[in-house]
Coordinates of C-alpha atoms in Angstrom, one line a residue:
X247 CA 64.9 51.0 16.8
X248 CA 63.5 47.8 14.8
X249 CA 61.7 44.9 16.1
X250 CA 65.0 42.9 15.8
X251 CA 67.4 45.4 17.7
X252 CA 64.5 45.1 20.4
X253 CA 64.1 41.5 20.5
X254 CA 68.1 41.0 21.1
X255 CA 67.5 43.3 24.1
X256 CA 64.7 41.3 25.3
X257 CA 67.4 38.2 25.2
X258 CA 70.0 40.4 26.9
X259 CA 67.5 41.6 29.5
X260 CA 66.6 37.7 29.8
X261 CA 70.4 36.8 30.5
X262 CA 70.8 39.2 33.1
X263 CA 67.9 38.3 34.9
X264 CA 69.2 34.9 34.9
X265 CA 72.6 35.9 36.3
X266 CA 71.1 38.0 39.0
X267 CA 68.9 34.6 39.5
X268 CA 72.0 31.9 39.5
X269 CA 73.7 35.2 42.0
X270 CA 71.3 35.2 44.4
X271 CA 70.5 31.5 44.4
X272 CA 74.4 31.1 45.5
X273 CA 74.7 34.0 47.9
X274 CA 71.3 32.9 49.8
X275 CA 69.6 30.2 48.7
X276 CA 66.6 32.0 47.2
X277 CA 65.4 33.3 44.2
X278 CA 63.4 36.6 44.4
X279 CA 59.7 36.6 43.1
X280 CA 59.7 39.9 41.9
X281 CA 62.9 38.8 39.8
X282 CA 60.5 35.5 38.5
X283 CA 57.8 38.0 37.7
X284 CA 60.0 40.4 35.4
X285 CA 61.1 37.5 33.3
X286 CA 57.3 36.0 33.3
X287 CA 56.2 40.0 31.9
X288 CA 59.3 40.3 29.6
X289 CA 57.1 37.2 27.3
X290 CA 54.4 38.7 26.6
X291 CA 56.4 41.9 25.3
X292 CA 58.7 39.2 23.4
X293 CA 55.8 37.1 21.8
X294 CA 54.4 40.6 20.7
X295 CA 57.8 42.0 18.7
X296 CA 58.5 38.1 17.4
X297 CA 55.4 38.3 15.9
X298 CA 53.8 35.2 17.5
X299 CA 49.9 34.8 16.5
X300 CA 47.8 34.6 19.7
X301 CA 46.5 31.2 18.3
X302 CA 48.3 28.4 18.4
X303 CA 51.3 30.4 19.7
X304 CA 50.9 33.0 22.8
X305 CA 48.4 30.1 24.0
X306 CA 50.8 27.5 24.0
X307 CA 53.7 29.2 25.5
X308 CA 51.0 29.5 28.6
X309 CA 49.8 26.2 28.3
X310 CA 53.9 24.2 28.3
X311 CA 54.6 27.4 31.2
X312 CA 51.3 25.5 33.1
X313 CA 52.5 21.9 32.0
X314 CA 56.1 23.0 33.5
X315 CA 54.6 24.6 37.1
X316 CA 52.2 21.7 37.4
X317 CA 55.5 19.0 36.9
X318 CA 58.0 21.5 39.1
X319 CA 55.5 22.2 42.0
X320 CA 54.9 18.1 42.5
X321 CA 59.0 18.0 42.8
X322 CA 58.8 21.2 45.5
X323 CA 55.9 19.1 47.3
X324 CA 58.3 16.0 47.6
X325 CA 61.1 18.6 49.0
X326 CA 62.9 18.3 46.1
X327 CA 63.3 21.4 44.6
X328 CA 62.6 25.2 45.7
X329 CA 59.9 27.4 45.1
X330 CA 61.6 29.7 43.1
X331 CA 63.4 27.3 41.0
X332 CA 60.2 25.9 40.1
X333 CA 59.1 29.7 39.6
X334 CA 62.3 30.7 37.7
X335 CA 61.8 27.3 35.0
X336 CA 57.8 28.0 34.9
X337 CA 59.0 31.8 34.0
X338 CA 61.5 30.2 31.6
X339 CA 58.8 28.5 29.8
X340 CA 57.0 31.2 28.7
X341 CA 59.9 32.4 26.2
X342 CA 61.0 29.1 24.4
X343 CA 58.8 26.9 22.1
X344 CA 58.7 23.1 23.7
X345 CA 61.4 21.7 21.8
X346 CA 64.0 24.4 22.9
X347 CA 62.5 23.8 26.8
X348 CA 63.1 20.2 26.4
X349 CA 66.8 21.0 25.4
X350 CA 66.7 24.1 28.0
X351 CA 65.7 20.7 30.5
X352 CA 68.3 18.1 30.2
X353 CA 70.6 20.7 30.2
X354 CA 69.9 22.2 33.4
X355 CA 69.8 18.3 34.8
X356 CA 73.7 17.9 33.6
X357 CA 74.6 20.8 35.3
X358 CA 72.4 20.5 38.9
X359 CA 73.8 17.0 38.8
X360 CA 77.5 18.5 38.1
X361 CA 76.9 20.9 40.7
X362 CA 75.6 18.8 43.1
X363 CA 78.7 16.4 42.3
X364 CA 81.1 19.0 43.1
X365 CA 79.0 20.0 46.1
X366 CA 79.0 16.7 48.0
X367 CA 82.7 16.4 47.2
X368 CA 83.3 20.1 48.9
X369 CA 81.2 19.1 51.9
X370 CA 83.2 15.8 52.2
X371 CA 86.5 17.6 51.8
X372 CA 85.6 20.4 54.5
X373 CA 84.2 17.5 56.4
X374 CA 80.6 19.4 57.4
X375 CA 77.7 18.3 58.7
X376 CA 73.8 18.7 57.6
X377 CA 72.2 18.2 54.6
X378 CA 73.3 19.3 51.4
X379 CA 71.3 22.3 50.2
X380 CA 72.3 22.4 45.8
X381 CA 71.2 26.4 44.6
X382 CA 70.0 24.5 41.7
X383 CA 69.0 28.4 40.4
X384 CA 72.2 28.1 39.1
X385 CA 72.2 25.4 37.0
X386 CA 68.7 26.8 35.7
X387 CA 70.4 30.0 34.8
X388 CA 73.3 27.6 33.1
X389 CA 70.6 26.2 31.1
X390 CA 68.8 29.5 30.3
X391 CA 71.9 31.3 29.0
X392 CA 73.2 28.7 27.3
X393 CA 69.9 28.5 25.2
X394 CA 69.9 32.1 24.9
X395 CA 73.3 32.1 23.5
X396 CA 72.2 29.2 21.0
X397 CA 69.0 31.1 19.7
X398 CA 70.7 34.7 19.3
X399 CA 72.8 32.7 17.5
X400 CA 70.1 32.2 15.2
X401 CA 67.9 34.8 13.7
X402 CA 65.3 35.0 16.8
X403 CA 62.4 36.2 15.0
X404 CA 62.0 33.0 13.2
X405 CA 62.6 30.7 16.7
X406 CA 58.8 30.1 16.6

């Protein structure tokens, strides 16, 4: 198998993480670490058959995965976002240069504020009580596969 063929399976392995993610997230409100750590170890693997040089590459897809935990982890500490979200999008970081993450971002913030919009409408339709509680692993996945479908679109060993 070629370095290509291998790369495409990465992405494919990617997307299914992400769908087990955006599963999971809807079914019970959590995202598992163990899933976050898979897709954090698939990188490295990635960043080896792309071809990436250690320096300025492999070290900055760690340093925008730090930038992204270190912005994330404030929002959990205000309550505003889980801990595996912020896991899941720190794990994201690590396979998309900063550009594509930027993109990757304001799409997932269309589509948690979509979801959230059709949310509070269900809760006032079924009339229930208690705080709203948005599996905004979903719209993270969204974001994730729709980036992933956007870069296999392109030839992915020349993303970086």
């Amino acid at each position: 198998m070629d370095s290509g063929t291998f790369i495409y399976l990465l992405w494919g392995g990617l997307a299914i993480a992400l769908i087990v993610a955006a599963v999971t997230d809807l079914k019970s409100r959590h995202i598992s670490n163990w899933l976050n750590l898979a897709i954090a170890l698939g990188a490295p693997v990635f960043w080896i058959f792309s071809g990436m040089a250690f320096w300025p590459d492999m070290v900055g897809q760690i340093g925008l995965a730090a930038i992204i935990f270190v912005i994330f982890a404030g929002l959990f500490a205000i309550g505003a976002m889980g801990g595996g979200d912020v896991k899941l999008l720190t794990a994201l970081a690590l396979w998309m240069p900063w550009l594509t993450f930027l993109e990757l971002l304001v799409i997932m913030s269309i589509a948690g504020g979509l979801l959230t919009l059709f949310m509070m409408i269900g809760k006032h339709i079924q009339k229930t009580e208690g705080p709203l509680k948005v599996p905004y692993g979903v719209a993270i996945a969204f974001s994730g596969l729709w980036m992933i479908w956007g870069i296999t679109g392109q030839n992915s060993q020349t993303i970086f």
